[in-house]
PDB file of C-alpha atoms in Angstrom:
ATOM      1  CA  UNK A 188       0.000   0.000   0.000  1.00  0.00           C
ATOM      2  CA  UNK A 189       3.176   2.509   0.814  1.00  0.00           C
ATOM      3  CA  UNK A 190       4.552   1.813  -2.476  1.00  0.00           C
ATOM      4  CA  UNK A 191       1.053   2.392  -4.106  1.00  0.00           C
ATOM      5  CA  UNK A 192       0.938   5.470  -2.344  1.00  0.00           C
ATOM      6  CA  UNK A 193       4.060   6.599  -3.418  1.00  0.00           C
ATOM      7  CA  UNK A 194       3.658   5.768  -7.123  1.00  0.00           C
ATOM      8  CA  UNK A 195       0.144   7.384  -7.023  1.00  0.00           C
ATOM      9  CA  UNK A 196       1.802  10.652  -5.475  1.00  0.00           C
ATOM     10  CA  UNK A 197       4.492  10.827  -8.022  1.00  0.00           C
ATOM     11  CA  UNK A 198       2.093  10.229 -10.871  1.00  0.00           C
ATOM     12  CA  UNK A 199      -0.206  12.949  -9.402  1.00  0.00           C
ATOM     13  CA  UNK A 200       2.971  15.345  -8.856  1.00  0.00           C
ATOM     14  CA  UNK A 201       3.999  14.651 -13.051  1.00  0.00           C
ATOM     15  CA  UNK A 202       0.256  15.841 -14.222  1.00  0.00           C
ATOM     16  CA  UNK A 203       0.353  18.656 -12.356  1.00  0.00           C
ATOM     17  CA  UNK A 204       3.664  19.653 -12.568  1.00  0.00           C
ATOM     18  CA  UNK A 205       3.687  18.976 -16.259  1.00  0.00           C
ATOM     19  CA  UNK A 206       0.443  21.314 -16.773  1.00  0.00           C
ATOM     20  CA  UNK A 207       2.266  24.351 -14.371  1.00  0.00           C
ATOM     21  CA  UNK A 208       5.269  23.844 -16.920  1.00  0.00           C
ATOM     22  CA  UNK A 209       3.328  24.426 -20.320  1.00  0.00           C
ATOM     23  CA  UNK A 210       1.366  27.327 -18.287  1.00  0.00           C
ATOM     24  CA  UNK A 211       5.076  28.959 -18.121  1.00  0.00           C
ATOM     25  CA  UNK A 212       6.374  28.286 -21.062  1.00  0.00           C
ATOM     26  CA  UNK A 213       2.734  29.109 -22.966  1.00  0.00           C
ATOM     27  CA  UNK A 214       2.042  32.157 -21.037  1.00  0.00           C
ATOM     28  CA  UNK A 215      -0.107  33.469 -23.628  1.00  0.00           C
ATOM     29  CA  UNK A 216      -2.238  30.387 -23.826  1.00  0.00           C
ATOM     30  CA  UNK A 217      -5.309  30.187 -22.189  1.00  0.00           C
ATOM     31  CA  UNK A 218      -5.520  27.373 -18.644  1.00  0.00           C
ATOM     32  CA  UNK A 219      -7.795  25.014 -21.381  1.00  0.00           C
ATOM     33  CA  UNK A 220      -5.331  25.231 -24.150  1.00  0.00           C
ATOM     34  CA  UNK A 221      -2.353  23.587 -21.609  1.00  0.00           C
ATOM     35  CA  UNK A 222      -4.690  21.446 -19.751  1.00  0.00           C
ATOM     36  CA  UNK A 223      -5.890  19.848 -23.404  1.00  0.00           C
ATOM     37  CA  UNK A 224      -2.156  19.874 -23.608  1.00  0.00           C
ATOM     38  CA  UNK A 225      -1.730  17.567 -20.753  1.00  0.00           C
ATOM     39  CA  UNK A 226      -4.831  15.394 -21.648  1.00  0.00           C
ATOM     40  CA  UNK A 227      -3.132  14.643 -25.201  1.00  0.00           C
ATOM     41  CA  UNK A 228      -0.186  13.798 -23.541  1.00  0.00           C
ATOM     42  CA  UNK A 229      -1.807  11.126 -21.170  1.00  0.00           C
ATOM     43  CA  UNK A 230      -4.358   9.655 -24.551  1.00  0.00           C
ATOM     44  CA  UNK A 231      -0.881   8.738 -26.342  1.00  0.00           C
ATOM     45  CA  UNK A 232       0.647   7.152 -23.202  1.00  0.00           C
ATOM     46  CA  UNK A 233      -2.663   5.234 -22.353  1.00  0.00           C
ATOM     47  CA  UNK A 234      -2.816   4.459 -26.001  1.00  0.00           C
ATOM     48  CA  UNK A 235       0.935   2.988 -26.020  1.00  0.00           C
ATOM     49  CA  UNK A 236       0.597   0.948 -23.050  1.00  0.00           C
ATOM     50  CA  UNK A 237      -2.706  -0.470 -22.930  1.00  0.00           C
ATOM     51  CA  UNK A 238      -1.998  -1.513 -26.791  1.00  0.00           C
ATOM     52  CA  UNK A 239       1.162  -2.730 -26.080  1.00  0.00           C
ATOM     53  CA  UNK A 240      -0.298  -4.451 -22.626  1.00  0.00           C
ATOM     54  CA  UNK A 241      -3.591  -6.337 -24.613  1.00  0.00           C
ATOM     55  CA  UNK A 242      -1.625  -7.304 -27.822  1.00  0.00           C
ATOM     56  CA  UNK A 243       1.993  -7.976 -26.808  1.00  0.00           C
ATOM     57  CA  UNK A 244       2.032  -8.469 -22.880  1.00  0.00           C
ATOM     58  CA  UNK A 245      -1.500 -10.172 -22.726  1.00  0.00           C
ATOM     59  CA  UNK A 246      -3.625 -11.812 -21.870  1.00  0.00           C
ATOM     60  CA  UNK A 247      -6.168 -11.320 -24.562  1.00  0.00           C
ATOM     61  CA  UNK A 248      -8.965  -9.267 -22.605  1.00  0.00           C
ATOM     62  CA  UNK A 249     -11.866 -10.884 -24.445  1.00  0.00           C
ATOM     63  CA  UNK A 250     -10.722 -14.102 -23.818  1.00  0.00           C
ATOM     64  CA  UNK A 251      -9.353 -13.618 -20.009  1.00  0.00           C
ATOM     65  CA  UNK A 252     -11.541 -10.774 -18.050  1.00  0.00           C
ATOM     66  CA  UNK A 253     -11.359 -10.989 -14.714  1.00  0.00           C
ATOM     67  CA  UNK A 254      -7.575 -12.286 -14.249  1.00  0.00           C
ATOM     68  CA  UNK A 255      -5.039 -10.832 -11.520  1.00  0.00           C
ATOM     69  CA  UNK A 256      -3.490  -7.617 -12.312  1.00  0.00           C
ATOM     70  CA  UNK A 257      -0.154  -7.487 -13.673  1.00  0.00           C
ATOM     71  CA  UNK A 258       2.670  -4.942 -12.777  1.00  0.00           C
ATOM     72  CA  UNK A 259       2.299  -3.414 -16.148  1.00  0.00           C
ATOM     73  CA  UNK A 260      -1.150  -2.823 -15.868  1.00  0.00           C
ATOM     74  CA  UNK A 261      -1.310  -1.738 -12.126  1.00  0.00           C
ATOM     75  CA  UNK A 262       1.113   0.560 -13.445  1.00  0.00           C
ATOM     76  CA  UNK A 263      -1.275   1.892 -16.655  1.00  0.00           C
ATOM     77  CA  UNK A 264      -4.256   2.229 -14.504  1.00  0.00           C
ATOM     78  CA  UNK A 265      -2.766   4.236 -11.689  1.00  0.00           C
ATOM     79  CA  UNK A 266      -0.813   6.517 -14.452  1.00  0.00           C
ATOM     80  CA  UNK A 267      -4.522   7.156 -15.587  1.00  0.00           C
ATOM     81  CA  UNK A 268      -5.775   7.166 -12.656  1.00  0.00           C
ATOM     82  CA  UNK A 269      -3.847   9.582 -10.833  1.00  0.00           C
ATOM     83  CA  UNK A 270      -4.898  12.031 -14.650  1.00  0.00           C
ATOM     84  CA  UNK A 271      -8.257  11.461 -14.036  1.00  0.00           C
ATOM     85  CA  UNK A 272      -7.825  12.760 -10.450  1.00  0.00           C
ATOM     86  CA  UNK A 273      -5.587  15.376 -11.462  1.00  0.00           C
ATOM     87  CA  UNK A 274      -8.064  16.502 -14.637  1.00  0.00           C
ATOM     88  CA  UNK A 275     -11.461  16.374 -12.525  1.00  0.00           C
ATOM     89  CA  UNK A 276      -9.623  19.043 -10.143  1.00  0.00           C
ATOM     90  CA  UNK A 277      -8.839  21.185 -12.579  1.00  0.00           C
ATOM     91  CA  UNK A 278     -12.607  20.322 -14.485  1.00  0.00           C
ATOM     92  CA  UNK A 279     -14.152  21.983 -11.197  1.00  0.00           C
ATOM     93  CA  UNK A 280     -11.629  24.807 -10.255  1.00  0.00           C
ATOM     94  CA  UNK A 281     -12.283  26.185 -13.477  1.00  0.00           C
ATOM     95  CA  UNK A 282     -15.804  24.832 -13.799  1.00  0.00           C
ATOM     96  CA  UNK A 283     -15.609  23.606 -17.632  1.00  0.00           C
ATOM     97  CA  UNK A 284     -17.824  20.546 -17.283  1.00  0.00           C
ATOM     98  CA  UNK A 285     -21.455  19.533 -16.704  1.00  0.00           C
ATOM     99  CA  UNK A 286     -22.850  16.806 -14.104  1.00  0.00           C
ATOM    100  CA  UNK A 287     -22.808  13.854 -16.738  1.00  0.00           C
ATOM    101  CA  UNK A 288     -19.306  14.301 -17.780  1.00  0.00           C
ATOM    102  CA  UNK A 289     -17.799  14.702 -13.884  1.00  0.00           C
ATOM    103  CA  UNK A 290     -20.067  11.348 -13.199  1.00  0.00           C
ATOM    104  CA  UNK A 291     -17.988   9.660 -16.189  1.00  0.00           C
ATOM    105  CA  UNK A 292     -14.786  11.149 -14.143  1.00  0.00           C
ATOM    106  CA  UNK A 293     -16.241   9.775 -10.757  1.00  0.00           C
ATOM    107  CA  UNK A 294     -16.859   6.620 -12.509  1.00  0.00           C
ATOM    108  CA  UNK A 295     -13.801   6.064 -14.240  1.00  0.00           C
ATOM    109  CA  UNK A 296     -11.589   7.222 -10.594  1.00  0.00           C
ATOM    110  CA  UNK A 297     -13.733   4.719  -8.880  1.00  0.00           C
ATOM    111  CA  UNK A 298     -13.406   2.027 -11.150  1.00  0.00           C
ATOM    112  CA  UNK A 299      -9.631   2.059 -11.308  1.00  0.00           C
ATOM    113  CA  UNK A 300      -9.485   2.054  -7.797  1.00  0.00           C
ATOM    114  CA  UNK A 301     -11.932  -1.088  -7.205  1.00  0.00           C
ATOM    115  CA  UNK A 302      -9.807  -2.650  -9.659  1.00  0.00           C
ATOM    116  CA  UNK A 303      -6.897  -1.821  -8.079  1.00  0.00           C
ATOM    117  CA  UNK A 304      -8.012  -2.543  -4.898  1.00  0.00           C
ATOM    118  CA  UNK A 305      -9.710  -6.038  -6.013  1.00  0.00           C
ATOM    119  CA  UNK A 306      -6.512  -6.704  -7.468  1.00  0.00           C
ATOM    120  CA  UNK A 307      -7.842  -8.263 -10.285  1.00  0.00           C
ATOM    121  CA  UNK A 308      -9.439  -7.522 -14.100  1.00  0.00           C
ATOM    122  CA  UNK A 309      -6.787  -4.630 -14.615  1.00  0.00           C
ATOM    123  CA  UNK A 310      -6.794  -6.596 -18.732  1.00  0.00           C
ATOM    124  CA  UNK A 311     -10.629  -5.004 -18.470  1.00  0.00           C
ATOM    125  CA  UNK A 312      -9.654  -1.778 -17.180  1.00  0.00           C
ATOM    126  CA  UNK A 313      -6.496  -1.635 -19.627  1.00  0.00           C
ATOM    127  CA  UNK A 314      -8.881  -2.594 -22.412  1.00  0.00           C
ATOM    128  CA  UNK A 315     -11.140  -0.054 -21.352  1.00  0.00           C
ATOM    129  CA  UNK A 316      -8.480   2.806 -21.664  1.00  0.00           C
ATOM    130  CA  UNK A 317      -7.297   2.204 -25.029  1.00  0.00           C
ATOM    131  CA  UNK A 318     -10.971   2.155 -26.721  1.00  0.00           C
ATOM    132  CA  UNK A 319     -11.623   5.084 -24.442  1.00  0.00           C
ATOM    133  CA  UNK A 320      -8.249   7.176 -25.535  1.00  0.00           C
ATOM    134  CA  UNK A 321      -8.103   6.240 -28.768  1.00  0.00           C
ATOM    135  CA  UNK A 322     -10.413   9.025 -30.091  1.00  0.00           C
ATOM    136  CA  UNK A 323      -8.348  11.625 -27.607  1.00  0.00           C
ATOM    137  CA  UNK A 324      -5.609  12.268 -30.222  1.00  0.00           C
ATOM    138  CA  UNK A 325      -8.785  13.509 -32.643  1.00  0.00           C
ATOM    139  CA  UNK A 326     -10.526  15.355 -30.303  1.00  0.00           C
ATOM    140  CA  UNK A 327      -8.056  17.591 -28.952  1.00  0.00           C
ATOM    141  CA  UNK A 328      -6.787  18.147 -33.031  1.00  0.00           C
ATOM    142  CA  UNK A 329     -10.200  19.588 -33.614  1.00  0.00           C
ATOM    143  CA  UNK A 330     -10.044  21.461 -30.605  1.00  0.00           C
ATOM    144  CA  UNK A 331      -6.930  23.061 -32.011  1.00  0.00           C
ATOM    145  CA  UNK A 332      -7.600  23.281 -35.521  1.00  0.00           C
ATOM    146  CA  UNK A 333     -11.027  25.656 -33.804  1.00  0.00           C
ATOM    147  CA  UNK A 334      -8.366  27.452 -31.789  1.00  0.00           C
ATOM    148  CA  UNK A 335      -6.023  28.819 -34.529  1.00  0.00           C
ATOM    149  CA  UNK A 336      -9.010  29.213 -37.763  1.00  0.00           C
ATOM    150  CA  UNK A 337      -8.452  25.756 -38.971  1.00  0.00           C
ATOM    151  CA  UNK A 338     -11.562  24.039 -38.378  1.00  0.00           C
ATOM    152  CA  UNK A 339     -13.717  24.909 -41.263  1.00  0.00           C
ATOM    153  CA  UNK A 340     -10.900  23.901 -43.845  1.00  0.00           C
ATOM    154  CA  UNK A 341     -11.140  19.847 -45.232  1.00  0.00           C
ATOM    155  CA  UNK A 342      -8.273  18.882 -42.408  1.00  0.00           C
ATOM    156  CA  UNK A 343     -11.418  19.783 -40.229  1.00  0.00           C
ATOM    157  CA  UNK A 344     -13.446  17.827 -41.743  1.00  0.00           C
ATOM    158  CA  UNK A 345     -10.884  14.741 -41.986  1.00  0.00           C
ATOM    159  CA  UNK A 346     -10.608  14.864 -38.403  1.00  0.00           C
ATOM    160  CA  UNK A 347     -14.587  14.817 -37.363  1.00  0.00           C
ATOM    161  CA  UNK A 348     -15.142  11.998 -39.862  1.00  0.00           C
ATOM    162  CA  UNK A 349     -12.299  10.312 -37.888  1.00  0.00           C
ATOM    163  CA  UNK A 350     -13.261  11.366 -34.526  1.00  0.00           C
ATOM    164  CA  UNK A 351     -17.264  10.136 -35.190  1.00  0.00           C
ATOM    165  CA  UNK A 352     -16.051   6.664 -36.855  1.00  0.00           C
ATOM    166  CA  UNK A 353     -14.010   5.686 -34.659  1.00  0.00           C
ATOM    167  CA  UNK A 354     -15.904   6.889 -31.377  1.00  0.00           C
ATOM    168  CA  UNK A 355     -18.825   4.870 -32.207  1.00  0.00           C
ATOM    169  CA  UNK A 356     -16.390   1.881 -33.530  1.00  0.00           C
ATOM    170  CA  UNK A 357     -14.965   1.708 -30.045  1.00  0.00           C
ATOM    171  CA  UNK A 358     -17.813   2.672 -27.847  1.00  0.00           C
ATOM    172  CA  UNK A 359     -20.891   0.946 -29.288  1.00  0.00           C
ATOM    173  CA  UNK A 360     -19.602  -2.555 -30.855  1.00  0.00           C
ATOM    174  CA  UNK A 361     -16.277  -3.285 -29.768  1.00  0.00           C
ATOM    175  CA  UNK A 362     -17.106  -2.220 -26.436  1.00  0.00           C
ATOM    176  CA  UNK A 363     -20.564  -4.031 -26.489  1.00  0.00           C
ATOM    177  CA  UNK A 364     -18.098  -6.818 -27.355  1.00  0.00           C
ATOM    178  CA  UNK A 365     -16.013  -6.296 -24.442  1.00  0.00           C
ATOM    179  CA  UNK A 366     -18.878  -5.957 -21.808  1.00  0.00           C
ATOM    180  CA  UNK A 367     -20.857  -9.226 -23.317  1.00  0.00           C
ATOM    181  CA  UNK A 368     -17.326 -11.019 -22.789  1.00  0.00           C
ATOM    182  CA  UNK A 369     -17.713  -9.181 -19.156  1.00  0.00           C
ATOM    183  CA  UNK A 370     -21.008 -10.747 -18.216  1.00  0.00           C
ATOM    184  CA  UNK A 371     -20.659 -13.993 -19.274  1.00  0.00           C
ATOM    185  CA  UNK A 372     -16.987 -15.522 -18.026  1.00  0.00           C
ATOM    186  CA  UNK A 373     -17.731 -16.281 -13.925  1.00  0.00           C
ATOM    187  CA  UNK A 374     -14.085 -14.790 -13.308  1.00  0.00           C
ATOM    188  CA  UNK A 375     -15.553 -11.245 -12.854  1.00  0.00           C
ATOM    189  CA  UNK A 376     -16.408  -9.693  -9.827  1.00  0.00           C
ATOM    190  CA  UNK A 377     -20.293  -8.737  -9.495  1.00  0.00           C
ATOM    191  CA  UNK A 378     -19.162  -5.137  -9.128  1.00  0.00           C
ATOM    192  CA  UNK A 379     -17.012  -5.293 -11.938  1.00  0.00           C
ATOM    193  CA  UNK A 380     -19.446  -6.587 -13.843  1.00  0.00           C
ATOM    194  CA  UNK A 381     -21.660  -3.717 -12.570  1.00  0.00           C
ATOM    195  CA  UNK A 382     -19.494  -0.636 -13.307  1.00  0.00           C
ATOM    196  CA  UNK A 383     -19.502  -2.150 -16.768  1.00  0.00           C
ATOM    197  CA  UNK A 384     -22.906  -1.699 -17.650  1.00  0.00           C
ATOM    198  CA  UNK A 385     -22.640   1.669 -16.229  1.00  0.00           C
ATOM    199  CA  UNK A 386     -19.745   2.726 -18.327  1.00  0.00           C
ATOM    200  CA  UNK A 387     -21.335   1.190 -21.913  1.00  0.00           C
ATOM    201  CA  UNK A 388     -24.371   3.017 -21.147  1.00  0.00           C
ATOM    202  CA  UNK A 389     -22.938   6.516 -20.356  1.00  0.00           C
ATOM    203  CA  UNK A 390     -20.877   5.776 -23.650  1.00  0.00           C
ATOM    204  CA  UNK A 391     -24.414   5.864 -25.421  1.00  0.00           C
ATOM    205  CA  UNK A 392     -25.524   8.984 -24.245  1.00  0.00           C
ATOM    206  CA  UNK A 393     -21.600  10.129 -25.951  1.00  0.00           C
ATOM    207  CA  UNK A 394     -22.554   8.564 -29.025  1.00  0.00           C
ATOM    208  CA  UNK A 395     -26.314   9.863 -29.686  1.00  0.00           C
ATOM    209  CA  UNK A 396     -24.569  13.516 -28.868  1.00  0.00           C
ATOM    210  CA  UNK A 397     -21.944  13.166 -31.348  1.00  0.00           C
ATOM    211  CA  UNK A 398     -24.394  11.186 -33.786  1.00  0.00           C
ATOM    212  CA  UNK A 399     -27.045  14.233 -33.305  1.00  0.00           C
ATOM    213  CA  UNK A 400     -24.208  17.096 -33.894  1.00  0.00           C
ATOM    214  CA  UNK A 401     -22.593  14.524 -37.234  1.00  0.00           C
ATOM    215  CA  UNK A 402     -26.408  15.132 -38.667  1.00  0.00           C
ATOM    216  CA  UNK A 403     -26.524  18.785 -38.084  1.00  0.00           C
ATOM    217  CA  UNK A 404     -23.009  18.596 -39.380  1.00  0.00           C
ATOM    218  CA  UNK A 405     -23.934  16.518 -42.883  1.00  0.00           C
ATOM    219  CA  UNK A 406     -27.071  18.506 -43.640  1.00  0.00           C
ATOM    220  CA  UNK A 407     -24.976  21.676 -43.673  1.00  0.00           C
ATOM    221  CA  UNK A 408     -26.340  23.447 -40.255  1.00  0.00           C
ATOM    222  CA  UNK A 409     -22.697  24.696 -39.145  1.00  0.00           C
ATOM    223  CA  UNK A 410     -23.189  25.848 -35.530  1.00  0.00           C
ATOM    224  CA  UNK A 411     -20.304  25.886 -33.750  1.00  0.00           C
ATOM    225  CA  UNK A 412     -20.072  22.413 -32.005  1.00  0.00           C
ATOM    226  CA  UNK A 413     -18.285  23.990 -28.933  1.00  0.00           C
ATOM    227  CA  UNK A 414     -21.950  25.477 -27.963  1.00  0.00           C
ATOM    228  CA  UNK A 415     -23.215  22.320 -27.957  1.00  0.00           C
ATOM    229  CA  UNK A 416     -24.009  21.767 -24.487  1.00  0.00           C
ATOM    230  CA  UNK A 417     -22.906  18.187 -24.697  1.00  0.00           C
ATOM    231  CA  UNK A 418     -21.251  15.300 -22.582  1.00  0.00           C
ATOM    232  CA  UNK A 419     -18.536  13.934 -24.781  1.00  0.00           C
ATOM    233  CA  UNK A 420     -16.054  16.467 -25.880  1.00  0.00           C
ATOM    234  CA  UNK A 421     -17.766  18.223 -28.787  1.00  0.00           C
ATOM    235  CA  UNK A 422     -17.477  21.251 -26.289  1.00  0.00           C
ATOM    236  CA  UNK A 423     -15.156  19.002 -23.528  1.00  0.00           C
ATOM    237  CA  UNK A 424     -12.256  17.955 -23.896  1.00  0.00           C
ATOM    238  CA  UNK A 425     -12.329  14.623 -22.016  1.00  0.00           C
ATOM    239  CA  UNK A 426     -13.939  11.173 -23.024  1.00  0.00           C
TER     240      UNK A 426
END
């Protein structure tokens, strides 16, 4: 526990002290554009490790849910983890987000923890990450591209074709796929099993957002998607 302590407080101290750096060196910037800064950062590192961790280091998550954590992936969840606490401070100080999208933070904090503390089905929680992170890379690009007079150009639209395919790609079948391998294998833990449902269900109120602002979007209705009071990251920046 004093070693997970101390990894947790020196993952917590490299957010933070990585988002006061940018706010130095990009003095100009506003607090969002280094904080978006900082949440690219961790989507490529997720990305890396859970990818590496499911197809290199195993085991296969579909095939193995519910199997004791491995040092790798104790060490992938509490690097998110410690983002997710780090982000959902910053999400409130600056009040950026509404109720559904600080649940999904709640949610996602307690669920690495449980996992963490269960010691077990850190393959699901790794799994979780990369289809979760994937789309991060794309969001905060669009973000940007909005930022500096980009957006409306066909790099714009490149990246929200992206960003919408592979959002519902992840969230609706591969992780239906994931949660059905979830609920059937008896290695789960009940909660586990639980906070799983929870999670593919918030991901659908994501997806209708982004599949009601992709319609606006294709019919030729340009309002600026960062008014859209929304949960996913068409005005966020998180997933």
């Amino acid at each position: 526990m004093t070693l997970f302590a101390v990894g947790a407080l020196l993952c917590l101290s490299f957010w933070a002290s990585l988002y006061f750096v940018l706010c130095n060196v990009n003095g100009s910037r506003s607090p969002e554009w280094n904080c978006r800064l900082v949440t690219l950062v961790h989507g490529i590192l997720a990305v890396c490790i859970t990818a590496y961790i499911g197809y290199v280091d195993g085991p296969w998550p579909f095939a193995y849910p519910g199997t004791k954590n491995s040092t790798l992936q104790i060490s992938a969840l509490v690097l998110s983890l410690c983002y997710f606490i780090f982000d959902m401070a910053w999400c409130v100080h600056f009040r950026t987000e509404g109720p559904v999208m600080l649940a999904h933070h709640t949610l996602s904090i307690l669920g690495i923890l449980l996992t963490l503390w269960l010691g077990e089905s850190g393959i699901e929680g790794c799994a979780v990450l990369f289809g979760s992170e994937i789309t991060n890379p794309l969001l905060q690009a669009r973000w940007f591209l909005k930022q500096t007079g980009n957006y409306g150009t066909w790099l714009g639209t490149v990246v929200d074709v992206l960003f919408v395919t592979l959002f519902v790609l992840m969230r609706v079948f591969v992780g239906g796929a994931m949660l059905y391998c979830e609920l059937i294998s008896p290695r789960p833990r009940f909660f586990i099993k639980c906070g799983g449902v929870v999670l593919y269900v918030l991901s659908w109120v994501f997806v209708m957002d982004i599949v009601r602002f992709a319609i606006r979007k294709w019919h030729g209705q340009q309002r600026d998607p960062h008014d859209t009071v929304s949960a996913n990251g068409l005005k966020t920046k998180r997933e």
